[in-house]
Short mmCIF file of C-alpha atoms and ligand atoms in Angstrom, two decimals:
data_model
loop_
_atom_site.label_atom_id
_atom_site.label_comp_id
_atom_site.label_asym_id
_atom_site.label_seq_id
_atom_site.Cartn_x
_atom_site.Cartn_y
_atom_site.Cartn_z
CA UNK A 2 -35.76 -37.54 53.86
CA UNK A 3 -38.06 -36.71 56.82
CA UNK A 4 -40.54 -33.87 56.44
CA UNK A 5 -40.25 -31.86 59.64
CA UNK A 6 -42.96 -29.90 61.42
CA UNK A 7 -41.67 -26.96 63.48
CA UNK A 8 -44.27 -25.44 65.78
CA UNK A 9 -43.58 -21.94 67.12
CA UNK A 10 -41.67 -19.51 64.88
CA UNK A 11 -40.13 -17.35 67.62
CA UNK A 12 -36.47 -17.15 68.65
CA UNK A 13 -35.96 -20.92 68.58
CA UNK A 14 -38.45 -22.21 66.00
CA UNK A 15 -37.09 -20.08 63.19
CA UNK A 16 -33.54 -21.28 63.88
CA UNK A 17 -34.63 -24.94 64.01
CA UNK A 18 -36.55 -24.52 60.73
CA UNK A 19 -33.51 -22.90 59.10
CA UNK A 20 -31.17 -25.65 60.32
CA UNK A 21 -33.20 -28.54 58.90
CA UNK A 22 -34.13 -26.70 55.69
CA UNK A 23 -30.43 -26.04 55.08
CA UNK A 24 -29.89 -29.80 55.34
CA UNK A 25 -32.45 -30.59 52.66
CA UNK A 26 -35.61 -31.30 54.70
CA UNK A 27 -39.04 -30.01 53.72
CA UNK A 28 -40.36 -27.96 56.65
CA UNK A 29 -43.81 -26.89 57.84
CA UNK A 30 -43.29 -23.90 60.17
CA UNK A 31 -46.40 -23.01 62.19
CA UNK A 32 -47.22 -20.05 64.40
CA UNK A 33 -50.40 -18.30 65.50
CA UNK A 34 -50.11 -15.10 63.43
CA UNK A 35 -49.00 -14.08 59.93
CA UNK A 36 -46.86 -11.18 61.19
CA UNK A 37 -44.76 -13.59 63.28
CA UNK A 38 -44.29 -15.83 60.22
CA UNK A 39 -43.32 -12.78 58.12
CA UNK A 40 -40.75 -11.81 60.72
CA UNK A 41 -39.43 -15.41 60.77
CA UNK A 42 -39.10 -15.43 56.97
CA UNK A 43 -37.25 -12.09 56.99
CA UNK A 44 -34.99 -13.24 59.80
CA UNK A 45 -34.10 -16.56 58.12
CA UNK A 46 -33.40 -14.74 54.83
CA UNK A 47 -31.12 -12.23 56.56
CA UNK A 48 -29.23 -14.93 58.41
CA UNK A 49 -28.74 -17.06 55.30
CA UNK A 50 -27.35 -13.98 53.53
CA UNK A 51 -24.97 -13.25 56.42
CA UNK A 52 -23.98 -16.91 56.91
CA UNK A 53 -21.00 -16.90 54.47
CA UNK A 54 -19.40 -14.12 56.55
CA UNK A 55 -20.19 -15.67 59.93
CA UNK A 56 -19.42 -19.33 59.19
CA UNK A 57 -16.08 -18.56 57.50
CA UNK A 58 -15.53 -21.19 54.85
CA UNK A 59 -18.19 -23.71 55.92
CA UNK A 60 -20.56 -24.56 53.04
CA UNK A 61 -23.70 -22.38 53.03
CA UNK A 62 -26.82 -22.81 50.89
CA UNK A 63 -28.29 -19.58 49.44
CA UNK A 64 -31.73 -18.27 50.55
CA UNK A 65 -33.18 -18.98 47.06
CA UNK A 66 -32.47 -22.69 47.62
CA UNK A 67 -33.39 -22.97 51.31
CA UNK A 68 -36.51 -20.79 51.68
CA UNK A 69 -38.72 -22.68 49.17
CA UNK A 70 -38.32 -25.75 51.43
CA UNK A 71 -40.14 -23.95 54.27
CA UNK A 72 -43.91 -23.70 54.22
CA UNK A 73 -44.99 -20.88 56.58
CA UNK A 74 -48.52 -21.39 57.90
CA UNK A 75 -50.93 -20.67 60.74
CA UNK A 76 -52.81 -23.92 60.00
CA UNK A 77 -51.79 -26.64 62.46
CA UNK A 78 -53.58 -29.28 60.37
CA UNK A 79 -50.86 -29.11 57.71
CA UNK A 80 -48.78 -31.01 60.28
CA UNK A 81 -50.62 -34.18 59.33
CA UNK A 82 -48.08 -34.37 56.46
CA UNK A 83 -44.91 -34.43 58.58
CA UNK A 84 -42.72 -37.34 59.78
CA UNK A 85 -41.04 -35.65 62.75
CA UNK A 86 -42.04 -32.69 64.88
CA UNK A 87 -40.09 -30.14 66.92
CA UNK A 88 -42.26 -28.03 69.21
CA UNK A 89 -40.90 -24.60 70.19
CA UNK A 90 -43.83 -22.64 71.63
CA UNK A 91 -43.82 -20.32 74.63
CA UNK A 92 -42.38 -21.76 77.87
CA UNK A 93 -45.81 -21.99 79.51
CA UNK A 94 -47.23 -25.30 80.67
CA UNK A 95 -50.85 -24.40 79.83
CA UNK A 96 -49.86 -23.47 76.27
CA UNK A 97 -47.74 -26.60 75.76
CA UNK A 98 -50.35 -28.90 77.32
CA UNK A 99 -53.20 -27.68 75.10
CA UNK A 100 -51.03 -27.71 72.00
CA UNK A 101 -49.63 -31.22 72.49
CA UNK A 102 -53.15 -32.63 72.89
CA UNK A 103 -54.06 -31.02 69.58
CA UNK A 104 -50.86 -32.14 67.86
CA UNK A 105 -51.41 -35.70 69.05
CA UNK A 106 -54.78 -35.75 67.29
CA UNK A 107 -53.40 -34.25 64.05
CA UNK A 108 -50.09 -36.08 63.54
CA UNK A 109 -49.74 -39.69 62.40
CA UNK A 110 -49.10 -42.13 65.29
CA UNK A 111 -45.50 -42.89 64.25
CA UNK A 112 -44.44 -39.22 64.34
CA UNK A 113 -41.86 -38.41 67.03
CA UNK A 114 -42.44 -35.24 69.09
CA UNK A 115 -39.26 -33.38 70.01
CA UNK A 116 -40.04 -30.89 72.77
CA UNK A 117 -37.80 -27.83 72.74
CA UNK A 118 -38.29 -26.52 76.25
CA UNK A 119 -35.99 -24.76 78.71
CA UNK A 120 -37.21 -26.41 81.89
CA UNK A 121 -40.60 -28.17 81.61
CA UNK A 122 -40.18 -31.91 82.26
CA UNK A 123 -40.56 -33.92 79.08
CA UNK A 124 -42.45 -36.70 80.85
CA UNK A 125 -45.13 -34.17 81.76
CA UNK A 126 -45.59 -33.24 78.10
CA UNK A 127 -45.53 -36.90 77.02
CA UNK A 128 -48.29 -37.66 79.52
CA UNK A 129 -50.87 -35.55 77.69
CA UNK A 130 -50.28 -37.42 74.43
CA UNK A 131 -51.21 -40.95 73.40
CA UNK A 132 -47.59 -41.56 72.27
CA UNK A 133 -45.42 -41.11 75.40
CA UNK A 134 -42.74 -43.49 74.05
CA UNK A 135 -42.37 -41.24 70.97
CA UNK A 136 -41.83 -38.00 72.93
CA UNK A 137 -38.41 -36.72 74.01
CA UNK A 138 -36.73 -33.44 74.80
CA UNK A 139 -34.77 -31.81 71.97
CA UNK A 140 -33.15 -28.89 73.74
CA UNK A 141 -31.55 -26.88 70.96
CA UNK A 142 -29.20 -24.08 71.91
CA UNK A 143 -29.64 -20.53 70.65
CA UNK A 144 -29.09 -19.75 67.77
CA UNK A 145 -30.17 -23.26 66.74
CA UNK A 146 -28.80 -23.03 63.19
CA UNK A 147 -25.27 -22.40 64.53
CA UNK A 148 -24.86 -24.36 67.74
CA UNK A 149 -23.19 -27.76 67.27
CA UNK A 150 -24.71 -29.79 70.13
CA UNK A 151 -28.26 -30.57 71.27
CA UNK A 152 -29.21 -31.75 74.77
CA UNK A 153 -31.53 -34.75 74.31
CA UNK A 154 -33.81 -35.58 77.24
CA UNK A 155 -35.06 -39.11 77.76
CA UNK A 156 -38.53 -38.97 79.32
CA UNK A 157 -39.85 -41.73 81.55
CA UNK A 158 -41.43 -43.55 78.58
CA UNK A 159 -39.10 -42.51 75.74
CA UNK A 160 -38.16 -45.61 73.75
CA UNK A 161 -34.73 -46.54 72.42
CA UNK A 162 -36.19 -46.43 68.90
CA UNK A 163 -37.27 -42.80 69.45
CA UNK A 164 -33.81 -41.85 70.65
CA UNK A 165 -32.18 -43.65 67.71
CA UNK A 166 -34.42 -41.87 65.19
CA UNK A 167 -33.71 -38.50 66.72
CA UNK A 168 -29.97 -39.13 66.83
CA UNK A 169 -29.98 -40.07 63.14
CA UNK A 170 -31.91 -36.92 62.26
CA UNK A 171 -29.50 -34.70 64.19
CA UNK A 172 -26.42 -36.42 62.77
CA UNK A 173 -27.83 -35.85 59.26
CA UNK A 174 -27.97 -32.14 60.11
CA UNK A 175 -24.36 -32.21 61.35
CA UNK A 176 -25.34 -31.97 65.03
CA UNK A 177 -23.86 -33.77 68.01
CA UNK A 178 -25.93 -34.58 71.09
CA UNK A 179 -25.71 -35.42 74.78
CA UNK A 180 -28.46 -37.58 76.30
CA UNK A 181 -29.61 -36.76 79.85
CA UNK A 182 -32.40 -38.06 82.06
CA UNK A 183 -35.57 -36.04 82.60
CA UNK A 184 -35.47 -33.46 85.38
CA UNK A 185 -36.71 -29.83 85.41
CA UNK A 186 -34.19 -27.68 83.50
CA UNK A 187 -32.22 -30.87 82.59
CA UNK A 188 -28.51 -30.16 83.14
CA UNK A 189 -27.92 -26.99 81.13
CA UNK A 190 -30.74 -24.75 82.28
CA UNK A 191 -30.89 -25.96 85.87
CA UNK A 192 -27.42 -24.49 86.22
CA UNK A 193 -27.60 -21.64 83.70
CA UNK A 194 -30.88 -20.08 84.89
CA UNK A 195 -29.60 -19.85 88.47
CA UNK A 196 -26.44 -18.15 87.23
CA UNK A 197 -28.36 -15.66 85.09
CA UNK A 198 -30.77 -14.89 87.94
CA UNK A 199 -27.92 -14.34 90.40
CA UNK A 200 -26.17 -12.01 87.94
CA UNK A 201 -29.42 -10.04 87.66
CA UNK A 202 -29.57 -9.84 91.48
CA UNK A 203 -26.06 -8.31 91.55
CA UNK A 204 -27.27 -5.63 89.13
CA UNK A 205 -30.51 -5.16 91.11
CA UNK A 206 -28.55 -4.66 94.33
CA UNK A 207 -26.15 -2.16 92.73
CA UNK A 208 -23.08 -4.37 93.16
CA UNK A 209 -21.97 -3.50 89.62
CA UNK A 210 -23.17 -2.25 86.24
CA UNK A 211 -24.57 -4.43 83.44
CA UNK A 212 -21.51 -3.72 81.30
CA UNK A 213 -19.03 -4.63 84.03
CA UNK A 214 -20.91 -7.76 85.16
CA UNK A 215 -20.62 -9.06 81.61
CA UNK A 216 -16.98 -7.93 81.26
CA UNK A 217 -16.01 -9.91 84.37
CA UNK A 218 -17.29 -13.15 82.86
CA UNK A 219 -15.75 -12.49 79.46
CA UNK A 220 -12.38 -11.12 80.55
CA UNK A 221 -11.80 -13.09 83.77
CA UNK A 222 -13.38 -16.43 82.78
CA UNK A 223 -12.97 -16.28 79.01
CA UNK A 224 -16.71 -16.75 78.39
CA UNK A 225 -17.86 -15.71 74.92
CA UNK A 226 -20.76 -13.74 76.44
CA UNK A 227 -21.56 -12.38 79.89
CA UNK A 228 -24.65 -13.59 81.81
CA UNK A 229 -26.73 -10.49 81.12
CA UNK A 230 -25.93 -10.66 77.41
CA UNK A 231 -26.89 -14.33 77.51
CA UNK A 232 -30.20 -13.49 79.18
CA UNK A 233 -30.86 -10.87 76.48
CA UNK A 234 -30.09 -13.44 73.78
CA UNK A 235 -32.41 -16.07 75.28
CA UNK A 236 -35.22 -13.52 75.81
CA UNK A 237 -35.96 -12.10 79.29
CA UNK A 238 -39.55 -13.39 79.07
CA UNK A 239 -38.24 -16.92 78.46
CA UNK A 240 -35.68 -16.62 81.28
CA UNK A 241 -38.44 -15.46 83.63
CA UNK A 242 -40.81 -18.27 82.60
CA UNK A 243 -38.02 -20.87 82.91
CA UNK A 244 -37.18 -19.73 86.45
CA UNK A 245 -40.87 -19.95 87.34
CA UNK A 246 -41.01 -23.53 86.01
CA UNK A 247 -37.91 -24.46 88.06
CA UNK A 248 -39.34 -22.74 91.15
CA UNK A 249 -42.67 -24.56 90.85
CA UNK A 250 -41.20 -27.97 89.95
CA UNK A 251 -38.49 -28.10 92.64
CA UNK A 252 -40.45 -26.08 95.21
CA UNK A 253 -37.11 -24.49 96.10
CA UNK A 254 -36.91 -20.70 96.75
CA UNK A 255 -33.43 -20.52 95.24
CA UNK A 256 -35.12 -20.35 91.82
CA UNK A 257 -37.29 -17.28 92.63
CA UNK A 258 -36.92 -14.78 89.77
CA UNK A 259 -35.22 -11.49 90.64
CA UNK A 260 -37.76 -8.60 90.88
CA UNK A 261 -35.70 -6.61 88.36
CA UNK A 262 -36.16 -9.40 85.80
CA UNK A 263 -39.91 -9.32 86.43
CA UNK A 264 -39.97 -5.53 86.02
CA UNK A 265 -38.15 -5.62 82.65
CA UNK A 266 -40.50 -8.34 81.38
CA UNK A 267 -43.55 -6.32 82.48
CA UNK A 268 -42.07 -3.28 80.72
CA UNK A 269 -41.82 -5.24 77.44
CA UNK A 270 -38.00 -5.10 77.44
CA UNK A 271 -37.33 -8.71 76.47
CA UNK A 272 -33.73 -8.43 75.23
CA UNK A 273 -32.47 -8.81 71.67
CA UNK A 274 -35.85 -9.67 70.21
CA UNK A 275 -37.34 -6.33 71.31
CA UNK A 276 -34.12 -4.31 70.88
CA UNK A 277 -33.71 -3.59 74.61
CA UNK A 278 -32.99 -5.67 77.68
CA UNK A 279 -29.97 -5.24 79.94
CA UNK A 280 -28.28 -3.83 76.84
CA UNK A 281 -29.53 -2.07 73.68
CA UNK A 282 -29.57 -3.69 70.24
CA UNK A 283 -29.93 -2.07 66.85
CA UNK A 284 -33.24 -2.61 65.01
CA UNK A 285 -34.59 -5.28 67.35
CA UNK A 286 -32.14 -7.86 66.02
CA UNK A 287 -33.60 -11.31 66.78
CA UNK A 288 -30.66 -13.65 66.28
CA UNK A 289 -27.09 -13.81 65.17
CA UNK A 290 -25.69 -15.98 62.38
P1 LIG B 30 -40.55 -17.09 71.78
O1 LIG B 30 -41.43 -16.41 72.74
O2 LIG B 30 -39.51 -16.31 71.04
O3 LIG B 30 -41.43 -17.85 70.66
C1 LIG B 30 -42.49 -18.69 70.99
C2 LIG B 30 -43.43 -18.72 69.78
O4 LIG B 30 -44.46 -19.69 70.02
C3 LIG B 30 -44.14 -17.37 69.55
O5 LIG B 30 -43.89 -16.92 68.23
C4 LIG B 30 -45.62 -17.70 69.77
O6 LIG B 30 -46.49 -16.97 68.94
C5 LIG B 30 -45.63 -19.19 69.42
N1 LIG B 30 -46.80 -19.91 69.92
C6 LIG B 30 -47.39 -19.80 71.15
N2 LIG B 30 -48.46 -20.63 71.23
C7 LIG B 30 -48.53 -21.27 70.02
C8 LIG B 30 -49.42 -22.25 69.49
N3 LIG B 30 -50.43 -22.73 70.21
N4 LIG B 30 -49.22 -22.68 68.22
C9 LIG B 30 -48.18 -22.20 67.48
N5 LIG B 30 -47.31 -21.28 67.94
C10 LIG B 30 -47.48 -20.82 69.20
O7 LIG B 30 -39.88 -18.28 72.60
P2 LIG B 30 -38.53 -19.08 72.25
O8 LIG B 30 -37.39 -18.39 72.90
O9 LIG B 30 -38.50 -19.38 70.80
O10 LIG B 30 -38.78 -20.41 73.09
C11 LIG B 30 -39.58 -21.48 72.58
C12 LIG B 30 -39.34 -22.70 73.44
O11 LIG B 30 -37.95 -23.07 73.35
C13 LIG B 30 -39.62 -22.44 74.93
O12 LIG B 30 -40.14 -23.59 75.53
C14 LIG B 30 -38.24 -22.10 75.46
O13 LIG B 30 -38.14 -22.35 76.84
C15 LIG B 30 -37.37 -23.04 74.64
N6 LIG B 30 -35.97 -22.64 74.46
C16 LIG B 30 -35.61 -21.32 74.35
C17 LIG B 30 -34.27 -20.99 74.14
C18 LIG B 30 -33.85 -19.55 73.98
O14 LIG B 30 -32.64 -19.27 74.05
N7 LIG B 30 -34.75 -18.60 73.72
C19 LIG B 30 -33.31 -21.99 74.04
C20 LIG B 30 -33.72 -23.33 74.12
C21 LIG B 30 -35.06 -23.65 74.33
#
């Protein structure tokens, strides 16, 4: 069974680590600070405890079985031991570029790099490594341990063997996938980020309240969550950075982030992970499920 390196232990990385650990993989989960890793451990424990209630009948492994499979570390070099890597660091090109150069030097040549990004083109990431055929986009949905389908992005150089390996890994973890070609934001976020931004503009312009904007989508369209709740779940900092990436990559003003979004990010109100965004959340709850 593949040993999996998960880099970045924020909203997404901790869910990806939980998912693969639940399916029997040994995990190395890396972030830059111990307090982030402590928070990831606490979050994974809490969600494994709650899982029997949330997943209603689906088999769930207890925390005592799953957690020992995850090695929490700030030492990137431990990644020399892994067979497959999923990178989930901040949606910032400079951060991803520097990190992928480093990862390329540490990891064995045959290791596949799955890039979990919201909008950054996968080909751009692949280009800073010496293994562009072994790099692809693995766009997990949030929360990663619960969502059934992953958007796979084929970069310019991604090989069929890399896609086949990734498919097998996901199928082993009970996940379906859809393969798309490389383009900023892929399919999901190219559409979703515009929708979230436009919903934020309607709030900014006083067209409606946060509660009612979300109610309209839930009650009129039958969506499980409204757009402002979705933005809070993703993280307003990540939504803002993703819009910036789309804006820069397409050079199209339709992706300009709403000033209200920028103001909330500057104020440190990043949504669920900080306890406050467009809505309030008890105890800074990071993820559901
Ligand atoms: P986040 O801000 O919650 O977490 C990012 C983590 O990366 C932080 O803990 C940070 O300390 C860590 N990090 C930064 N630089 C690092 C480095 N050099 N080495 C190790 N760790 C480092 O962000 P997130 O929401 O988890 O997003 C991570 C990636 O996944 C982004 O590219 C984002 O666009 C993408 N994504 C996010 C969502 C979502 O709903 N939040 C969904 C799919 C994909």
